[in-house]
Coordinates of C-alpha atoms and ligand atoms in Angstrom, one line a residue:
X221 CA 121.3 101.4 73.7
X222 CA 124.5 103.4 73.2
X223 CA 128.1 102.0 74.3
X224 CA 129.7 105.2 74.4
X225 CA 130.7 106.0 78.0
X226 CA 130.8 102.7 79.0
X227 CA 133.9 102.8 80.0
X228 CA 135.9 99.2 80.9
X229 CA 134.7 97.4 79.0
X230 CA 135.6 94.1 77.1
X231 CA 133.9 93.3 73.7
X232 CA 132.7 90.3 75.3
X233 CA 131.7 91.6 78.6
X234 CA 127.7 91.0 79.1
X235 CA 126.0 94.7 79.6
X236 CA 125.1 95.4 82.9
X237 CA 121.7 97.0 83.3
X238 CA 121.0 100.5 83.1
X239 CA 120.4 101.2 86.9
X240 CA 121.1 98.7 89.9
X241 CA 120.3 99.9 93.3
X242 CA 121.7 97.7 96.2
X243 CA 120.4 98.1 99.6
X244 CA 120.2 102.1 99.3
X245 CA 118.8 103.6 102.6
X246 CA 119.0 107.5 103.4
X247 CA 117.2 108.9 106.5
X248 CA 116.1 112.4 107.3
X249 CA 116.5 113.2 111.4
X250 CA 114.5 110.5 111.8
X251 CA 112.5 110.1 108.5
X252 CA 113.4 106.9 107.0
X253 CA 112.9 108.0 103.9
X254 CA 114.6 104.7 101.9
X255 CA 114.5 101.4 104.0
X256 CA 116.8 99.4 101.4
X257 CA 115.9 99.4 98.2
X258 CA 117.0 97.2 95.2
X259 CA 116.3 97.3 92.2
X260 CA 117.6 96.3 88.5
X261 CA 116.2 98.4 85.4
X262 CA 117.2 96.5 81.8
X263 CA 118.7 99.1 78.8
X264 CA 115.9 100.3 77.1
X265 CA 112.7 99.4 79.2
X266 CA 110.8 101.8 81.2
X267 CA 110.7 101.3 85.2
X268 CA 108.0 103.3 86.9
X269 CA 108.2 103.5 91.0
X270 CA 104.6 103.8 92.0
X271 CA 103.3 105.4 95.6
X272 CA 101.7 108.1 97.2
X273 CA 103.3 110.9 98.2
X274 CA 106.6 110.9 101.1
X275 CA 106.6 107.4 99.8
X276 CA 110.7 108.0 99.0
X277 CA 110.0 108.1 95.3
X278 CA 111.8 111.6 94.9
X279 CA 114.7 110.4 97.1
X280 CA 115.8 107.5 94.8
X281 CA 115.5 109.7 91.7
X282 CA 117.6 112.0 93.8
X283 CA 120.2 109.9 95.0
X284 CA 120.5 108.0 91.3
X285 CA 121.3 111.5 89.5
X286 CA 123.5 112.7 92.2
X287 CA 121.6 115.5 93.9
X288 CA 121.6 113.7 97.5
X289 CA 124.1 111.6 98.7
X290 CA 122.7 107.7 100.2
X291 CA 123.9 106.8 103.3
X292 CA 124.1 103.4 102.7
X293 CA 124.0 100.8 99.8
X294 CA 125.2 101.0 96.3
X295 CA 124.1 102.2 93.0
X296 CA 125.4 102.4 89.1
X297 CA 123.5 104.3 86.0
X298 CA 124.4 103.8 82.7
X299 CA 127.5 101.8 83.9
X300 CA 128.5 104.5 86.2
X301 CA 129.2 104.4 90.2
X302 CA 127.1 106.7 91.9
X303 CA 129.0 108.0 94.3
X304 CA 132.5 107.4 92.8
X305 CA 131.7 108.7 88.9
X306 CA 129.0 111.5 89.8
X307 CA 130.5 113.5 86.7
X308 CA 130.7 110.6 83.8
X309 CA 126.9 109.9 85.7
X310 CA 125.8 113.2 85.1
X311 CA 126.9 112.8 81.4
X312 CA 124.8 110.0 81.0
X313 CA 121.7 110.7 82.2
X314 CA 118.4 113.4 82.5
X315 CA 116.6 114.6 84.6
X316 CA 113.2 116.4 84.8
X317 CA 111.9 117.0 88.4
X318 CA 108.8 118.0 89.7
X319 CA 109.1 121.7 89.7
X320 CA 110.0 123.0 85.8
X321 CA 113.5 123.8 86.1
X322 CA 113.3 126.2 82.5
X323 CA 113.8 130.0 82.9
X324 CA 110.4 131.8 82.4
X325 CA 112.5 135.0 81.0
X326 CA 113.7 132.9 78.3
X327 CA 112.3 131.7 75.5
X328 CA 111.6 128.5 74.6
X329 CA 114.4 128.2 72.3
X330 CA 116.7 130.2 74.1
X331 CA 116.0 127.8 77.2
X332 CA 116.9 124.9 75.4
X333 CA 120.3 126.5 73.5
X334 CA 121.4 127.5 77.2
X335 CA 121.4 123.6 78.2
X336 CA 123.0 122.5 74.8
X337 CA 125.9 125.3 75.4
X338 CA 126.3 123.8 78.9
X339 CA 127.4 120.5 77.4
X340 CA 129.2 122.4 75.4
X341 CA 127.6 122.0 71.8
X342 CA 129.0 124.3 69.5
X343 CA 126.3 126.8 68.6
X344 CA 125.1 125.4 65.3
X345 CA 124.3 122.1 66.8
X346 CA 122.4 123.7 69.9
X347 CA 120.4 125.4 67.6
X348 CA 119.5 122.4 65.9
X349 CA 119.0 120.2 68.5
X350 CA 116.8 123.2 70.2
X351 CA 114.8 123.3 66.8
X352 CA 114.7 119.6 66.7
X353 CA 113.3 118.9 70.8
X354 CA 110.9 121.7 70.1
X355 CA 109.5 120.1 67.0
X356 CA 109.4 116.7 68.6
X357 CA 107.6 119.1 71.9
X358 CA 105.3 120.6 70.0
X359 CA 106.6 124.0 70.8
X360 CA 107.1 125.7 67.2
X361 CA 104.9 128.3 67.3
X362 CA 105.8 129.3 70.8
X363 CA 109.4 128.6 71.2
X364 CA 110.2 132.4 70.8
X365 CA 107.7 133.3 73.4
X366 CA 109.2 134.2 77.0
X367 CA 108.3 130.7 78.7
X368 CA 106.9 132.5 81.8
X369 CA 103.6 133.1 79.2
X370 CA 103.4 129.3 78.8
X371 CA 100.8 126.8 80.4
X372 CA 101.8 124.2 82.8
X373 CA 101.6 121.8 80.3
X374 CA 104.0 123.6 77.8
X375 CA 106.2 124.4 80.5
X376 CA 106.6 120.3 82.0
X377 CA 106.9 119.6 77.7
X378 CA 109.6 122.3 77.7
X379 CA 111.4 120.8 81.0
X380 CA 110.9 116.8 79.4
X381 CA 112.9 118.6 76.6
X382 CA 115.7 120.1 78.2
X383 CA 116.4 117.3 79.9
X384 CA 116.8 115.4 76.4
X385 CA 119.2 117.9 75.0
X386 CA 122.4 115.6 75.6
X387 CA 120.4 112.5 74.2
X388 CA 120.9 110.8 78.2
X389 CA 120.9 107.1 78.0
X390 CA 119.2 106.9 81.0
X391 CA 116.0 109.3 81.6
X392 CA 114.7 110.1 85.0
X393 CA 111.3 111.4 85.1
X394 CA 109.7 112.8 88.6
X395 CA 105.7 112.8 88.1
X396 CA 106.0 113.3 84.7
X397 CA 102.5 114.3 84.1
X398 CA 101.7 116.3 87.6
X399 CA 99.4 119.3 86.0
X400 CA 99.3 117.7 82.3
X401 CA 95.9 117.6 81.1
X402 CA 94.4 114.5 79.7
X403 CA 95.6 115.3 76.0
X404 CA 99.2 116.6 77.3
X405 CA 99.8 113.4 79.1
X406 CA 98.9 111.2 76.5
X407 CA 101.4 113.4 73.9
X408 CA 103.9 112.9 76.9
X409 CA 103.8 108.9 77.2
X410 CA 103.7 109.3 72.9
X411 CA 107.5 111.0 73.9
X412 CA 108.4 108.5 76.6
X413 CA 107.3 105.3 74.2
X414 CA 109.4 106.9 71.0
X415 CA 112.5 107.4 73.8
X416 CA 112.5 103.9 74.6
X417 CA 111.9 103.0 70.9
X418 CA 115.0 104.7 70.2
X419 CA 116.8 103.0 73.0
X420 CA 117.1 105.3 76.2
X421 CA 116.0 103.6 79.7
X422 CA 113.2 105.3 81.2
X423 CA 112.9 105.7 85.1
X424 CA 109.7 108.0 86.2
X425 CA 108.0 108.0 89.7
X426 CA 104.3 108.2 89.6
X427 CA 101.2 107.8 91.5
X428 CA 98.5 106.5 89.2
X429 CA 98.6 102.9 88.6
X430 CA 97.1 103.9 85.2
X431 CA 100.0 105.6 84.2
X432 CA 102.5 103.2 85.4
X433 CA 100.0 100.6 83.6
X434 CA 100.5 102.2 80.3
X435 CA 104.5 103.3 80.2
X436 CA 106.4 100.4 82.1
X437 CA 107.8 97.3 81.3
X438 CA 107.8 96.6 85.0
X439 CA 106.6 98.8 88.1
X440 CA 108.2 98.8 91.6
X441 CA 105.2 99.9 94.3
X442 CA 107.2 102.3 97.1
X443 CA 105.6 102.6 100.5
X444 CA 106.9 104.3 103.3
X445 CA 111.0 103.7 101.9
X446 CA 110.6 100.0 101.1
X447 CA 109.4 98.4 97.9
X448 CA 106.7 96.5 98.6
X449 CA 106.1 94.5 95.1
X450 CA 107.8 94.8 91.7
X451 CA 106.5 92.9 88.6
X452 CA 105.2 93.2 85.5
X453 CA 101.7 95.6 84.9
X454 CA 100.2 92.6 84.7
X455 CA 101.7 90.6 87.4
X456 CA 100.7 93.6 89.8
X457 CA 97.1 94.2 88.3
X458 CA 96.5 90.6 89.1
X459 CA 98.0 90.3 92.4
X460 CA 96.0 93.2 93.8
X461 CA 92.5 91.8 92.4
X462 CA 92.9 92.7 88.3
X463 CA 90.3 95.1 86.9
X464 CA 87.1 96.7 88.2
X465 CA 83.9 96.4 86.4
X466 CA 81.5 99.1 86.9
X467 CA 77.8 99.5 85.9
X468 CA 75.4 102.3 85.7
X469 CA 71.6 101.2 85.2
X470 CA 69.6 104.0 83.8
X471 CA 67.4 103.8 86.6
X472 CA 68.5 104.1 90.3
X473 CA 66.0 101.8 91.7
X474 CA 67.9 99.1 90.0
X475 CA 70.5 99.2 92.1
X476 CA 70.0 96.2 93.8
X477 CA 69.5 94.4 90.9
X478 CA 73.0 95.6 89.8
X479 CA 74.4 94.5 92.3
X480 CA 73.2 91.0 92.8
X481 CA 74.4 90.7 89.1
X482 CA 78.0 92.0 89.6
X483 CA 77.5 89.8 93.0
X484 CA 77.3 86.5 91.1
X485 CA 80.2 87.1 88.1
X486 CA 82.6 89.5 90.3
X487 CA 85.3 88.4 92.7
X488 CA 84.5 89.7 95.8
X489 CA 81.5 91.8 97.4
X490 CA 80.6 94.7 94.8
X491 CA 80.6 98.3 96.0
X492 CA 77.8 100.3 96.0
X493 CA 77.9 104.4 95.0
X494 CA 74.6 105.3 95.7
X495 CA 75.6 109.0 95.4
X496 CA 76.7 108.5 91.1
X497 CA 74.2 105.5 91.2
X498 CA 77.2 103.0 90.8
X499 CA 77.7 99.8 91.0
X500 CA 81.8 98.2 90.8
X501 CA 83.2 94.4 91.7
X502 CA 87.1 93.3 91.1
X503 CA 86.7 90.9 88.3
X504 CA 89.7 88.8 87.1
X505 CA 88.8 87.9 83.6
X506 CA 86.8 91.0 83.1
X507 CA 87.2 91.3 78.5
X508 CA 85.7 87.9 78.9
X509 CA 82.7 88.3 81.3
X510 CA 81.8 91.7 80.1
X511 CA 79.1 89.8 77.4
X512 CA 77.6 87.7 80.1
X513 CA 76.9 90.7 82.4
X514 CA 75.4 92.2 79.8
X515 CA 72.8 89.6 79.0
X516 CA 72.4 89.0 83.0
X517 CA 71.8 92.8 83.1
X518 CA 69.4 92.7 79.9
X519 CA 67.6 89.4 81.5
X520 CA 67.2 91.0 84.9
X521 CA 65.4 94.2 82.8
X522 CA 67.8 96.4 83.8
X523 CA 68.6 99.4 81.4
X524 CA 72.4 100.5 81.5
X525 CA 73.7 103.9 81.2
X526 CA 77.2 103.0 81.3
X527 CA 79.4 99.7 81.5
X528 CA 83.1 99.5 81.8
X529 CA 86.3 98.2 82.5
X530 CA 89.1 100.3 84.0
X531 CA 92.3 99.8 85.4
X532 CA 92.6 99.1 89.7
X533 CA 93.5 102.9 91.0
X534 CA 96.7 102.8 93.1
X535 CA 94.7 103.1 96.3
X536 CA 93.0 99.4 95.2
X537 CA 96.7 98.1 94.4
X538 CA 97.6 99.6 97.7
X539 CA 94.7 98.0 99.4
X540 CA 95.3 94.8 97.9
X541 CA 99.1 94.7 98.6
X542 CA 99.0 96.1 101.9
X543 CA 95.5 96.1 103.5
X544 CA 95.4 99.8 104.3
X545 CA 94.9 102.6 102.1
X546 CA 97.1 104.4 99.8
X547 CA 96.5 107.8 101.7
X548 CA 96.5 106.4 105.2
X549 CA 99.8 107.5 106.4
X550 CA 100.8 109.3 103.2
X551 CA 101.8 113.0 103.7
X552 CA 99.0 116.0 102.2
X553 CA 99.4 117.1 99.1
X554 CA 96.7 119.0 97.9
X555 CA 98.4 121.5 95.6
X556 CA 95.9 120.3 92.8
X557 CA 98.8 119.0 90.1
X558 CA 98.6 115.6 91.1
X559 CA 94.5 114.8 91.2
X560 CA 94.4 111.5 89.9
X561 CA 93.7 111.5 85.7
X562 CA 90.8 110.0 86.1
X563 CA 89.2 111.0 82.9
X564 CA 91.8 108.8 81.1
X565 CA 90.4 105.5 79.5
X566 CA 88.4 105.6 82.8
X567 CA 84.3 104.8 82.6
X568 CA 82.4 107.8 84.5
X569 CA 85.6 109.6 84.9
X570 CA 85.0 113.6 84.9
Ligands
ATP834 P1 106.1 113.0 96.7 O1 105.3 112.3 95.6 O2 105.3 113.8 97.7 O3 107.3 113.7 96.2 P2 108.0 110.9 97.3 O4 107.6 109.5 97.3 O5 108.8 111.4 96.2 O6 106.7 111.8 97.6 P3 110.1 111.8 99.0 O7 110.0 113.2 98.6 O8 111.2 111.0 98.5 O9 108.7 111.0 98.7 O10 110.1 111.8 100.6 C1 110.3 110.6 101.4 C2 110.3 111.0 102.9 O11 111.4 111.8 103.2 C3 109.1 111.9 103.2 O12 108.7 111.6 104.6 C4 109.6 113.3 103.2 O13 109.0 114.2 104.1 C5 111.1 113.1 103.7 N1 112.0 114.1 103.1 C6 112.3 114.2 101.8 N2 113.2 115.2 101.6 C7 113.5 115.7 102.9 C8 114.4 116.7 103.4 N3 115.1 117.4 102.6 N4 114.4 116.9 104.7 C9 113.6 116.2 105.5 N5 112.8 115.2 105.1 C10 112.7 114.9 103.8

């Protein structure tokens, strides 16, 4: 991580971490929509705040970038007061929301040289660093098309990029992949991992597990303005039941077979889809049972179609950590951007 900006400091002072968040509540009318939050995010690491949506995700990453003010509590970014240091803050740090913030008039290019010349780069160096983001984008061949001809995926890449133009030390991104398909996301957590690499702190709100699985170095699951758990992927993975084995036998009357099977190596009581002729348990060691299940299958004469392993969705987590259901309580959102990527690394996915 950079020291520049870090004002006040001693040579021998210890660095603080990127983002503390002490107690921060803000309410809407009556919509709680932060309960007290705290959280610590080391230099260099990503932090992903997992929940469903009207979970308060947006609200942190608004009142940590200055947009909203909290009404109580206390927070610092990239050594900077929140409320006291909005404009060394605002220096510091990017931001790309959920809605693309780019101009579709523009170009690509010229969208990117507008941010540059508002923190003042001379023109030489915006054009460079323009070139450079959309290079690192994959945006060559379009950057000198009007962005309002772009896809939703080339438009979220553009809108990651602006928001690296001032090379922020601290990266806030807001559903990150809301309307990426499969292959845009994955080139987006490519970006996010090289970021991090190169030694900018990465906050981004999400709600797939998956994704928070992949990106962070630790995840903070949000529900209803509180945080509810923080840990490790790992730590949380195994605290809500670790993976889920599921098993397709080629043959539907087999089902029951299945399922005895998955009965007697899973954790808990396996779940039935007769509708995809599934069968899934929670397993906790699931790399190492995956063999055995396959000889019980193969003893039992049941022929698979499909075996797998995938990652516990965020309703399961949510299930596990709170005994309801992720969507139980959670506002609508059916604008179609944020269906779950299930066809990522998922078995049976779409
Ligand atoms: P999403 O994924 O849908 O964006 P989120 O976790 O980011 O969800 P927030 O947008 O932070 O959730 O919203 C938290 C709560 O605060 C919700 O109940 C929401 O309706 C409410 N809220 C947010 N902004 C406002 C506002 N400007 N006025 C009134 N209520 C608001």
């Amino acid at each position: 991580m950079k020291d520049d900006g870090q004002e006040d400091r001693g040579p021998s002072a210890v660095r603080e971490p990127a983002v503390i968040v002490r107690g921060v509540t803000k309410a809407y009318g009556d919509i709680q929509a932060l309960a007290g939050i705290d959280i610590d995010i080391e230099p260099a690491t990503v932090f992903a705040l997992l929940g469903p949506n009207g979970a308060g995700k947006t609200t942190l990453v608004r009142i940590l970038t200055t947009l909203i003010d909290m009404d109580d509590g206390e927070a610092r970014v990239a050594g900077h007061d929140v409320r006291r240091e909005g404009t060394r803050l605002r220096g510091a740090v990017g931001l790309a929301g959920q809605s693309a913030a780019v101009d579709p008039v523009l170009t690509g290019r010229e969208n990117l040289e507008l941010v540059a010349r508002l923190y003042h780069m001379p023109g030489s160096k915006a054009w460079d660093r323009a070139r450079d983001l959309l290079s690192q984008f994959d945006l060559v061949e379009s950057a000198d098309r009007q962005v309002r001809t772009y896809s939703g995926g080339m438009r979220r890449r553009l809108d990651v990029a602006a928001s690296l133009v001032a090379e922020p030390e601290v990266l806030f991104l807001d559903e990150p992949s809301a309307g990426l398909d499969p292959r845009g996301r994955l080139d987006l957590w490519q970006v996010i991992r090289e970021l991090v690499r190169g030694g900018t702190t990465v906050l981004l709100t999400t709600q797939y597990m998956e994704e928070a699985d992949q990106l962070a170095d630790r995840i903070a699951v949000i529900d209803r303005g509180r945080l509810i758990a923080e840990g490790t992927p790992a730590e949380l993975k195994s605290r809500s039941g670790g993976e889920v084995l599921t098993v397709r036998a080629a043959d539907d009357a087999c089902l029951p077979e299945v399922q005895r099977v998955l009965g007697a190596h899973g954790d808990d009581t396996p779940v039935v889809d007769s509708e995809h002729g599934r069968v899934s348990v929670r397993v906790s060691d699931g790399a190492g049972l995956l063999a055995g299940v396959v000889r019980a299958l193969d003893d039992a004469g049941v022929a698979l179609s499909e075996i797998g392993l995938r990652q516990p969705t965020l309703d399961e987590v949510f299930l596990a950590l709170t005994g309801r259901r992720a969507e139980d309580g959670a506002e609508s959102n059916d604008d179609g951007a944020k269906s779950a990527p299930a066809a990522v690394n998922r078995p049976g996915g779409p």
